[in-house]
Amino acid sequence: MKMVPITVNGRKLEAAEGELLIHVVRAHGISLPTLCHDDRLAPYGGCRLCVVEQVDGRGGLIPACSTPVKLGMNINTESEAVTEARRRQLQLLVLNHHMECPVCVRRSDCRLQDLIFTYGIPDDNLPFEPTSFAPQERSPVICHDPDKCIICGKCTRLCEEVQGVSAISLVSRGVGTHIATFQNQPLNCEFCGQCVNTCPVAALTARPYASNVPIWLREEVVTTCSFCSCGCQIRAQTYGGVPQTIDSAEDSRPNSGKLCAKGWLGWDLLANPDRLTKPLVRRNGALVETDWEDAFSTIAKALSRRPAQSLIGLSSARFSCEDAYLLDRFMRDFGASGLGLGPEPGLRALQTGVGPVFGRPRSTALLSDLRTADLVVVLRADPTASHPLVKTELVQRLIQDSKPVVMSCAFPTGLADHATKTLVPAPGREADLACGLAHELHALGVLKEATQLARAPRWFESIAAYEPAVTAAATGLSVPAIRDLARRIADSRHTVFVLPTARGIAGDEAITGKTVACLVAALGTRADLLVLPERCNLQGHLDLEFGFGFGTAQQPTNAMRQTLSDDGNFLYLLGQDPVAGWPRRLGARSFFERADFIVVQDAFLTETARLADVVLPATILCERKGTVVGADGVARELKKVSTAPPGALDDGQVIRRFAECAGISLPTDDEVRKEVAHRLERARTIHADVRLSAVPRPSKESPTLALTLNASPQLFHSGNVTQRSHMLSQLGPRTSLHISPDEAAERGITDGDAVRVSSNGNDVLMRACLDDAQRRGVVRMPWNTRNDGAAALIDAEDEVIEVKLRRSS
Amino acid sequence: MTVAPIADHPTLRLEREKWRLLVQTRSTAPDVTDQQPFQRRQHRVALRNCGSTRADLIEEYIARDGFEALALSLEHNDPTLTLETLKRSGLRGRTGAGFPTGLKWQLVSEASGNDRSVVCNANEGGSGATLSTLLIQNDPFTVIEGLTIAAFAVGSQHGYISLPADQDRAMKRLSRAVEQSRAHGLLGENILGSNLTFDIEVHPSSGALVLRDETALISSIEGRRATPRPRPPFPSNHGLFAEPTLICHAETLAAVPPVILDGGDDFSAIGTRHSCGTKAFFLTGCVQRTGLIEVPMGTPLRTVITEIGGGPSNGSEIRAIQIGGPSGGFIPMSLADTTIDYESLHDLGVSMGSGTLTAIPADACIVDLVRFFMGTISDESCGKCPPCRIGTRVMLNILERITNGEGTMNDLELLKGLSAHIRSSSLCNLGQSSPNTLLSALRHFQEEFEAHITDRRCPAGICNTRGAGR
């Protein structure tokens, strides 16, 4: 962009021609008041507070938020005319603003009030009767007070331009203008909370965050959201260790202030009354409450009676790097026979799929690439529910940047409404598509440089089998659709492939990860890969090389299964609930029946904990501190926001106490921090050669199944943790079986019927929900619910599940 | 494909001859003669067919040289020639600032984009019939032809005509006219055998005042709430669906076919040096003859009122002329020799606005009329920016206070101060021009405001100056 001289308040500045004046002025440290401007949105020019005076030339007031810089521009940001206009503007705004400031929930945190403090308002008494609207309750979470609304329109624009939902809009005219849902229906949206967080006054507030504590008594902590692997930064205002409000700052990275329902509202699960506050010990067959001393002496006794090799650890990818390192160190030093993660979504895609290709199990793309790349291709799953930030980034890319996103996913949901193109292949056939694309791109001459890579000849040989017709048969897509996508990739200078993972998505994620990684590697600098693990610190665990003893891999492969199924094991389970959370057919329950002694460390009395000998109450989510590494491979800090309930200990402390019982001394916190930093740095900077290995033969044409099960997470949750949040449970769709009305009618099922869903001899009982958005031939249910879910039917490695439905009386 | 010589286009020529004969023998509507006093001082270009053809028959339009200008443009097959003709004619946009039409079309034709649109704006925001809706109701085909020529000139395939949905008759006739044009191959693929492919979608609008703003109209056609957005980017570069877009008033488009046919010189010979051609108005108020009129630019207002309108009706007296509706202004009869052209009206602080001319009788209260217009503006404000949304309502409240006999002299200062603020701070032209009527009234009839305030008396006896509650 061309730099041109301009004058601001008499100062000569250089500015990029065409850039918005407000950005230039603010970048030079000159403040400009606004109520309607938001850098994340298109220029709006509604509040007229950012007006500046043109000193030379045409004169008059111009809005800085929507005026581009021109050569020789000379403006004054605080002239008398400017201040007078702002004072008048503020006066007009407060005329139609319900002034109950002393008792307002935003009384100490109101943008309108701040500006009136700064500029004041004229003292002439203008006749005006404030518009009064009838109160309307449209949501259990979001409280709307139209009498306080100043019509800045930020909420409606964020909802449309950023979230892509358009649940609310400005309606009516003149002083009757207000925000409303379509036809005043109850608010039915994604509950991302952005409308509330952006509201400059108290027109939109969140019921759970209606705190009476003045802002100057609150402590502000910025931490990383740990619900998924996006790494959003959240801002908590706490008082006495209790979060009063949760939101996110506009300048936070990577999320720019955007949140999802989980990250905004899910935190009430910390205060769930079901939280464990005392250790439990099994006495005479029943779990009874006890104190920490007793719990650990029980553990010490149990440890002393068994050989060290009988100890096996299973942890979850939600722990911080520091706690993970401590655990790993303890288990190794003690001589345990194995430590690993459960069947974590994303683990096999990264470790078995991507790792061997790139020499390290890491994604190569950053989240910011989602906006800048020429093309984004989303494969395998819709990130709307599992990784909401990725979805909003892609929506912004589509709506604001007008850049293309192509999605290939068997069960498209929210993003499909916006995507440039949505391909719907047979479930679990993305690996075939990746190979077919490689074949086409090779034919287009785009992959020439890849011939230099290690083992490339074998790869080129193997993709030769993926003729377009073969790929079309394997994926169920048309040849032109595959060719079109290949052409789009060939025409882009930079393509980002996104691979979301979540429980129960059809298709072997290791093979998908590998084939896509090979394609990305062969494209060289023209492509990058972003694998999205489900849990917040899976990448951190991989970077630390966490785990040992289950063969080469940490996943519950046959090696892990074998180890687990040995008799007489001492199992230490941290944050894992295999009985309820693992695919039922992995047979977790049988391991526990064989195990000799089980210690479970968790925040709730999970299904697994009910079988344990000792249960240790632990911290979760933002009660933890340390480092987590997000899907993009960036390390972020986890700060303690909330105090754990009395009686629960930090996970690190529990691990240390456990180690003491075993007579192992662990490094100090400082040493742990240093070692973690060292290992993360090494993982980040490791250089390895790219190796392309042969891909499997194309899949056979997929069989036509009468009814396929889609276990994708419903709007807010897969259920493992989030079902403990009262807030999310009441917002989310009821945990039910979503079925298209036609399909239901054929089976004599009506809305709300109890339906027995069966597959391969397993069955679960669900309530039917007739859903117009549901495609024929597919039923959808959540992975995990309080009384079963898709987990009871699915084996994670299964390609695709056919289910039968029967109405149950 | 090869382009057929269009002047000899068999369909069009045969049909024209056939229907010309038929029209003569059937004589569905009497031709208006120049002898009628209502017609004598008029010069009809845009309104040339209004009242003299059956608006719902494409045959009658064709018989009156209809689609001849389109055929001529297509025959030359040179959009720059069409643009040159328009520029030579001196035609300017018929609302607001009067931007030169030829230049506007050229900007759109030169803008980079893939899928540009042409839009006819027939929204004037008045309640009931307006100039545009009456024009479309009386001669829908000329607007269709004008828009098709515009599409050819700027290289567009998609046209929209935005018309208030509540204008049943205009809507019905326009929809039928579009269908008939399609049936005759005058819309659709390869129009008249040329390379031009173009079709028109009728956009039933809310008819809101704010739709006069081009960016608000774009939002509305896109299916969003009709609110203006800041410029730049201008619609000519970044308009409907983010593509270059040409937006023209119905009256401007109606003048295009005659302009193209006469090569532009005849049109530019009419009117004044800077305001060429003719201007249509919706003449109403206390004159003997009301209706759609069209006069050469430069015609004095007095001529329109006394000769075309036939002077005051029922022996009343005309004290002022209101021009341009809510965002126009008042001109006292003492200034009635002012000529109708962009510059002279601008000097008086008024604009042609919605194209209405209302003769105000002596027994009307100017303050009450200002209050009425301010009420319309306040109700019609799109609500986006506070000066217009709240400011106009405050001004309305002050005006009500004055008409209720509760005003103070300070209220006039408040009104002037608020007017200046609204004018300098509003986002769009409608907000900025909202104090125009008030300011023109204050300029020419301040004593009438003062009578309401100091004497607590309405000189016309219209306002109840004994207070709102009494």
mmCIF file of N, CA, C and O in Angstrom, chain A residues 43-48 61 66 68 85 88-89 92-93 95-96 124-129 150-151 160 169-175 177, chain B residues 206 208 210 224-226 230 232 378-387 389-391 393-394 397-398 401 414 418 421 424-427:
data_model
loop_
_atom_site.group_PDB
_atom_site.id
_atom_site.type_symbol
_atom_site.label_atom_id
_atom_site.label_comp_id
_atom_site.label_asym_id
_atom_site.label_seq_id
_atom_site.Cartn_x
_atom_site.Cartn_y
_atom_site.Cartn_z
ATOM 1 N N PRO A 43 -16.878 -1.482 8.345
ATOM 2 C CA PRO A 43 -17.164 -0.119 8.805
ATOM 3 C C PRO A 43 -18.670 0.131 8.825
ATOM 4 O O PRO A 43 -19.383 -0.286 7.914
ATOM 5 N N TYR A 44 -19.155 0.807 9.885
ATOM 6 C CA TYR A 44 -20.592 0.938 10.084
ATOM 7 C C TYR A 44 -21.027 2.403 10.109
ATOM 8 O O TYR A 44 -21.995 2.774 9.470
ATOM 9 N N GLY A 45 -20.285 3.222 10.864
ATOM 10 C CA GLY A 45 -20.596 4.651 10.865
ATOM 11 C C GLY A 45 -21.915 4.997 11.503
ATOM 12 O O GLY A 45 -22.595 5.909 11.056
ATOM 13 N N GLY A 46 -22.309 4.295 12.561
ATOM 14 C CA GLY A 46 -23.625 4.519 13.153
ATOM 15 C C GLY A 46 -23.649 5.532 14.277
ATOM 16 O O GLY A 46 -24.538 6.363 14.343
ATOM 17 N N CYS A 47 -22.673 5.499 15.197
ATOM 18 C CA CYS A 47 -22.808 6.301 16.416
ATOM 19 C C CYS A 47 -22.366 7.738 16.240
ATOM 20 O O CYS A 47 -22.698 8.592 17.047
ATOM 21 N N ARG A 48 -21.621 8.036 15.207
ATOM 22 C CA ARG A 48 -21.185 9.392 14.858
ATOM 23 C C ARG A 48 -20.376 10.050 15.966
ATOM 24 O O ARG A 48 -20.350 11.272 16.085
ATOM 25 N N LEU A 61 -17.443 17.760 9.304
ATOM 26 C CA LEU A 61 -17.103 16.619 10.146
ATOM 27 C C LEU A 61 -17.164 15.341 9.332
ATOM 28 O O LEU A 61 -18.088 15.137 8.554
ATOM 29 N N SER A 66 -15.029 5.262 9.125
ATOM 30 C CA SER A 66 -15.383 4.781 7.796
ATOM 31 C C SER A 66 -14.802 5.651 6.690
ATOM 32 O O SER A 66 -15.227 5.566 5.559
ATOM 33 N N PRO A 68 -11.497 6.508 4.489
ATOM 34 C CA PRO A 68 -10.148 6.062 4.193
ATOM 35 C C PRO A 68 -9.171 7.245 4.065
ATOM 36 O O PRO A 68 -9.562 8.353 3.717
ATOM 37 N N ALA A 85 -19.984 18.390 18.759
ATOM 38 C CA ALA A 85 -20.783 17.360 18.091
ATOM 39 C C ALA A 85 -20.869 16.115 18.969
ATOM 40 O O ALA A 85 -21.937 15.507 19.102
ATOM 41 N N ARG A 88 -23.224 16.692 21.930
ATOM 42 C CA ARG A 88 -24.620 16.668 21.504
ATOM 43 C C ARG A 88 -25.066 15.219 21.218
ATOM 44 O O ARG A 88 -26.156 14.797 21.579
ATOM 45 N N GLN A 89 -24.163 14.498 20.574
ATOM 46 C CA GLN A 89 -24.473 13.109 20.233
ATOM 47 C C GLN A 89 -24.743 12.287 21.491
ATOM 48 O O GLN A 89 -25.692 11.513 21.558
ATOM 49 N N LEU A 92 -28.081 13.160 22.942
ATOM 50 C CA LEU A 92 -29.201 12.508 22.251
ATOM 51 C C LEU A 92 -29.296 11.039 22.675
ATOM 52 O O LEU A 92 -30.387 10.502 22.868
ATOM 53 N N LEU A 93 -28.132 10.385 22.822
ATOM 54 C CA LEU A 93 -28.153 8.969 23.200
ATOM 55 C C LEU A 93 -28.757 8.764 24.586
ATOM 56 O O LEU A 93 -29.573 7.873 24.789
ATOM 57 N N LEU A 95 -30.825 10.637 26.076
ATOM 58 C CA LEU A 95 -32.251 10.983 26.097
ATOM 59 C C LEU A 95 -33.106 9.729 25.975
ATOM 60 O O LEU A 95 -34.142 9.604 26.617
ATOM 61 N N ASN A 96 -32.659 8.810 25.126
ATOM 62 C CA ASN A 96 -33.464 7.598 24.917
ATOM 63 C C ASN A 96 -32.801 6.383 25.560
ATOM 64 O O ASN A 96 -32.793 5.304 25.003
ATOM 65 N N ASP A 124 -28.686 22.095 27.912
ATOM 66 C CA ASP A 124 -30.039 22.509 27.539
ATOM 67 C C ASP A 124 -30.990 21.322 27.675
ATOM 68 O O ASP A 124 -30.644 20.180 27.452
ATOM 69 N N ASN A 125 -32.189 21.670 28.068
ATOM 70 C CA ASN A 125 -33.153 20.643 28.426
ATOM 71 C C ASN A 125 -33.999 20.310 27.207
ATOM 72 O O ASN A 125 -34.872 21.067 26.824
ATOM 73 N N LEU A 126 -33.723 19.179 26.567
ATOM 74 C CA LEU A 126 -34.453 18.834 25.343
ATOM 75 C C LEU A 126 -35.684 18.004 25.693
ATOM 76 O O LEU A 126 -35.599 17.100 26.533
ATOM 77 N N PRO A 127 -36.816 18.333 25.083
ATOM 78 C CA PRO A 127 -38.028 17.572 25.398
ATOM 79 C C PRO A 127 -37.986 16.200 24.733
ATOM 80 O O PRO A 127 -37.810 16.100 23.520
ATOM 81 N N PHE A 128 -38.097 15.157 25.503
ATOM 82 C CA PHE A 128 -38.093 13.813 24.934
ATOM 83 C C PHE A 128 -38.670 12.822 25.925
ATOM 84 O O PHE A 128 -38.341 12.835 27.103
ATOM 85 N N GLU A 129 -39.515 11.986 25.431
ATOM 86 C CA GLU A 129 -40.078 10.916 26.269
ATOM 87 C C GLU A 129 -39.396 9.621 25.858
ATOM 88 O O GLU A 129 -39.570 9.156 24.729
ATOM 89 N N ILE A 150 -28.727 1.405 22.914
ATOM 90 C CA ILE A 150 -28.414 2.643 22.198
ATOM 91 C C ILE A 150 -28.260 2.398 20.694
ATOM 92 O O ILE A 150 -27.729 3.226 19.975
ATOM 93 N N ILE A 151 -28.702 1.240 20.241
ATOM 94 C CA ILE A 151 -28.747 0.919 18.791
ATOM 95 C C ILE A 151 -27.373 1.095 18.139
ATOM 96 O O ILE A 151 -27.258 1.704 17.068
ATOM 97 N N GLU A 160 -24.167 -11.672 12.723
ATOM 98 C CA GLU A 160 -24.255 -11.956 11.292
ATOM 99 C C GLU A 160 -22.879 -12.150 10.651
ATOM 100 O O GLU A 160 -22.620 -13.160 10.009
ATOM 101 N N SER A 169 -31.714 -9.123 14.986
ATOM 102 C CA SER A 169 -31.586 -8.071 13.981
ATOM 103 C C SER A 169 -32.245 -6.819 14.521
ATOM 104 O O SER A 169 -33.069 -6.882 15.431
ATOM 105 N N LEU A 170 -31.847 -5.667 13.963
ATOM 106 C CA LEU A 170 -32.551 -4.444 14.290
ATOM 107 C C LEU A 170 -33.894 -4.476 13.569
ATOM 108 O O LEU A 170 -33.956 -4.884 12.408
ATOM 109 N N VAL A 171 -34.939 -4.084 14.242
ATOM 110 C CA VAL A 171 -36.246 -4.024 13.594
ATOM 111 C C VAL A 171 -36.907 -2.695 13.922
ATOM 112 O O VAL A 171 -36.485 -1.985 14.837
ATOM 113 N N SER A 172 -37.938 -2.372 13.169
ATOM 114 C CA SER A 172 -38.723 -1.155 13.358
ATOM 115 C C SER A 172 -37.892 0.090 13.007
ATOM 116 O O SER A 172 -36.719 -0.021 12.686
ATOM 117 N N ARG A 173 -38.546 1.255 13.080
ATOM 118 C CA ARG A 173 -37.881 2.473 12.605
ATOM 119 C C ARG A 173 -37.942 3.578 13.639
ATOM 120 O O ARG A 173 -38.654 3.476 14.641
ATOM 121 N N GLY A 174 -37.210 4.628 13.366
ATOM 122 C CA GLY A 174 -37.236 5.801 14.225
ATOM 123 C C GLY A 174 -36.864 5.456 15.660
ATOM 124 O O GLY A 174 -36.033 4.581 15.898
ATOM 125 N N VAL A 175 -37.490 6.143 16.640
ATOM 126 C CA VAL A 175 -37.147 5.876 18.033
ATOM 127 C C VAL A 175 -37.650 4.507 18.475
ATOM 128 O O VAL A 175 -37.307 4.036 19.553
ATOM 129 N N THR A 177 -36.821 1.815 16.992
ATOM 130 C CA THR A 177 -35.840 0.820 16.555
ATOM 131 C C THR A 177 -35.342 0.018 17.757
ATOM 132 O O THR A 177 -35.017 0.577 18.797
ATOM 133 N N SER B 206 -40.459 -1.915 0.802
ATOM 134 C CA SER B 206 -41.309 -1.436 1.889
ATOM 135 C C SER B 206 -41.767 -0.008 1.617
ATOM 136 O O SER B 206 -42.637 0.505 2.298
ATOM 137 N N ALA B 208 -40.065 2.609 2.154
ATOM 138 C CA ALA B 208 -39.583 3.522 3.190
ATOM 139 C C ALA B 208 -38.844 4.706 2.576
ATOM 140 O O ALA B 208 -38.236 4.598 1.518
ATOM 141 N N VAL B 210 -36.142 5.968 3.511
ATOM 142 C CA VAL B 210 -34.699 5.762 3.482
ATOM 143 C C VAL B 210 -34.253 5.027 2.213
ATOM 144 O O VAL B 210 -33.089 5.053 1.846
ATOM 145 N N ARG B 224 -31.609 -7.526 3.327
ATOM 146 C CA ARG B 224 -31.286 -7.061 4.671
ATOM 147 C C ARG B 224 -32.178 -5.889 5.034
ATOM 148 O O ARG B 224 -32.945 -5.394 4.240
ATOM 149 N N ARG B 225 -31.968 -5.406 6.246
ATOM 150 C CA ARG B 225 -32.675 -4.228 6.709
ATOM 151 C C ARG B 225 -32.182 -3.021 5.908
ATOM 152 O O ARG B 225 -30.978 -2.858 5.678
ATOM 153 N N ALA B 226 -33.123 -2.186 5.500
ATOM 154 C CA ALA B 226 -32.755 -1.043 4.676
ATOM 155 C C ALA B 226 -32.157 0.063 5.532
ATOM 156 O O ALA B 226 -32.869 0.850 6.132
ATOM 157 N N PRO B 230 -21.811 3.740 5.162
ATOM 158 C CA PRO B 230 -20.919 4.832 4.783
ATOM 159 C C PRO B 230 -20.320 4.616 3.402
ATOM 160 O O PRO B 230 -20.119 3.486 2.959
ATOM 161 N N PRO B 232 -16.929 6.090 0.979
ATOM 162 C CA PRO B 232 -16.761 4.925 0.123
ATOM 163 C C PRO B 232 -16.851 3.616 0.911
ATOM 164 O O PRO B 232 -16.755 3.689 2.125
ATOM 165 N N SER B 378 -39.272 11.780 11.277
ATOM 166 C CA SER B 378 -38.935 11.104 12.520
ATOM 167 C C SER B 378 -39.435 9.656 12.507
ATOM 168 O O SER B 378 -38.738 8.744 12.952
ATOM 169 N N ASP B 379 -40.648 9.455 11.974
ATOM 170 C CA ASP B 379 -41.179 8.085 11.901
ATOM 171 C C ASP B 379 -40.421 7.252 10.886
ATOM 172 O O ASP B 379 -40.298 6.041 11.035
ATOM 173 N N GLU B 380 -39.962 7.894 9.814
ATOM 174 C CA GLU B 380 -39.329 7.163 8.732
ATOM 175 C C GLU B 380 -37.824 6.991 8.937
ATOM 176 O O GLU B 380 -37.179 6.310 8.148
ATOM 177 N N SER B 381 -37.249 7.621 9.947
ATOM 178 C CA SER B 381 -35.808 7.483 10.182
ATOM 179 C C SER B 381 -35.459 6.007 10.294
ATOM 180 O O SER B 381 -36.148 5.236 10.955
ATOM 181 N N CYS B 382 -34.396 5.602 9.635
ATOM 182 C CA CYS B 382 -34.053 4.177 9.650
ATOM 183 C C CYS B 382 -33.546 3.755 11.013
ATOM 184 O O CYS B 382 -33.446 2.571 11.301
ATOM 185 N N GLY B 383 -33.191 4.720 11.852
ATOM 186 C CA GLY B 383 -32.788 4.385 13.215
ATOM 187 C C GLY B 383 -31.317 4.123 13.387
ATOM 188 O O GLY B 383 -30.866 3.836 14.487
ATOM 189 N N LYS B 384 -30.542 4.220 12.318
ATOM 190 C CA LYS B 384 -29.134 3.840 12.447
ATOM 191 C C LYS B 384 -28.326 4.854 13.257
ATOM 192 O O LYS B 384 -27.581 4.477 14.146
ATOM 193 N N CYS B 385 -28.443 6.141 12.947
ATOM 194 C CA CYS B 385 -27.600 7.081 13.689
ATOM 195 C C CYS B 385 -28.421 8.030 14.551
ATOM 196 O O CYS B 385 -29.516 8.436 14.186
ATOM 197 N N PRO B 386 -27.908 8.370 15.735
ATOM 198 C CA PRO B 386 -28.673 9.122 16.726
ATOM 199 C C PRO B 386 -29.166 10.493 16.266
ATOM 200 O O PRO B 386 -30.267 10.881 16.659
ATOM 201 N N PRO B 387 -28.417 11.273 15.464
ATOM 202 C CA PRO B 387 -28.931 12.595 15.118
ATOM 203 C C PRO B 387 -30.291 12.505 14.453
ATOM 204 O O PRO B 387 -31.200 13.287 14.771
ATOM 205 N N ARG B 389 -32.309 9.596 14.331
ATOM 206 C CA ARG B 389 -33.247 8.782 15.098
ATOM 207 C C ARG B 389 -33.845 9.570 16.260
ATOM 208 O O ARG B 389 -35.058 9.589 16.453
ATOM 209 N N ILE B 390 -32.973 10.200 17.040
ATOM 210 C CA ILE B 390 -33.443 10.883 18.251
ATOM 211 C C ILE B 390 -33.586 12.386 18.007
ATOM 212 O O ILE B 390 -34.551 12.999 18.448
ATOM 213 N N GLY B 391 -32.625 12.946 17.254
ATOM 214 C CA GLY B 391 -32.639 14.392 17.009
ATOM 215 C C GLY B 391 -33.915 14.877 16.348
ATOM 216 O O GLY B 391 -34.499 15.884 16.760
ATOM 217 N N ARG B 393 -36.786 13.478 16.443
ATOM 218 C CA ARG B 393 -37.908 13.342 17.376
ATOM 219 C C ARG B 393 -37.896 14.487 18.393
ATOM 220 O O ARG B 393 -38.944 15.023 18.755
ATOM 221 N N VAL B 394 -36.705 14.896 18.811
ATOM 222 C CA VAL B 394 -36.617 16.036 19.727
ATOM 223 C C VAL B 394 -37.145 17.280 19.023
ATOM 224 O O VAL B 394 -37.920 18.057 19.600
ATOM 225 N N ASN B 397 -40.788 17.214 18.962
ATOM 226 C CA ASN B 397 -41.355 17.559 20.263
ATOM 227 C C ASN B 397 -41.341 19.069 20.485
ATOM 228 O O ASN B 397 -42.288 19.639 21.040
ATOM 229 N N ILE B 398 -40.245 19.716 20.061
ATOM 230 C CA ILE B 398 -40.174 21.169 20.229
ATOM 231 C C ILE B 398 -41.239 21.841 19.357
ATOM 232 O O ILE B 398 -41.941 22.766 19.802
ATOM 233 N N ARG B 401 -44.492 21.547 20.911
ATOM 234 C CA ARG B 401 -44.579 22.501 22.011
ATOM 235 C C ARG B 401 -44.979 23.875 21.471
ATOM 236 O O ARG B 401 -45.802 24.565 22.048
ATOM 237 N N LEU B 414 -32.831 26.428 19.868
ATOM 238 C CA LEU B 414 -32.624 24.975 19.999
ATOM 239 C C LEU B 414 -32.813 24.297 18.642
ATOM 240 O O LEU B 414 -32.015 23.456 18.230
ATOM 241 N N LEU B 418 -29.977 22.238 16.782
ATOM 242 C CA LEU B 418 -30.145 20.817 16.461
ATOM 243 C C LEU B 418 -30.064 20.589 14.952
ATOM 244 O O LEU B 418 -29.489 19.612 14.483
ATOM 245 N N HIS B 421 -26.547 20.469 13.932
ATOM 246 C CA HIS B 421 -25.929 19.216 14.371
ATOM 247 C C HIS B 421 -26.345 18.060 13.467
ATOM 248 O O HIS B 421 -25.511 17.266 13.030
ATOM 249 N N SER B 424 -24.686 18.229 10.066
ATOM 250 C CA SER B 424 -23.248 17.936 9.975
ATOM 251 C C SER B 424 -22.912 16.528 10.448
ATOM 252 O O SER B 424 -21.859 16.008 10.110
ATOM 253 N N SER B 425 -23.786 15.913 11.232
ATOM 254 C CA SER B 425 -23.389 14.641 11.850
ATOM 255 C C SER B 425 -24.117 13.414 11.331
ATOM 256 O O SER B 425 -23.731 12.307 11.661
ATOM 257 N N SER B 426 -25.177 13.588 10.555
ATOM 258 C CA SER B 426 -25.908 12.396 10.117
ATOM 259 C C SER B 426 -25.124 11.627 9.073
ATOM 260 O O SER B 426 -24.296 12.194 8.359
ATOM 261 N N LEU B 427 -25.426 10.326 9.007
ATOM 262 C CA LEU B 427 -24.697 9.461 8.081
ATOM 263 C C LEU B 427 -25.117 9.700 6.631
ATOM 264 O O LEU B 427 -24.276 9.862 5.759
#
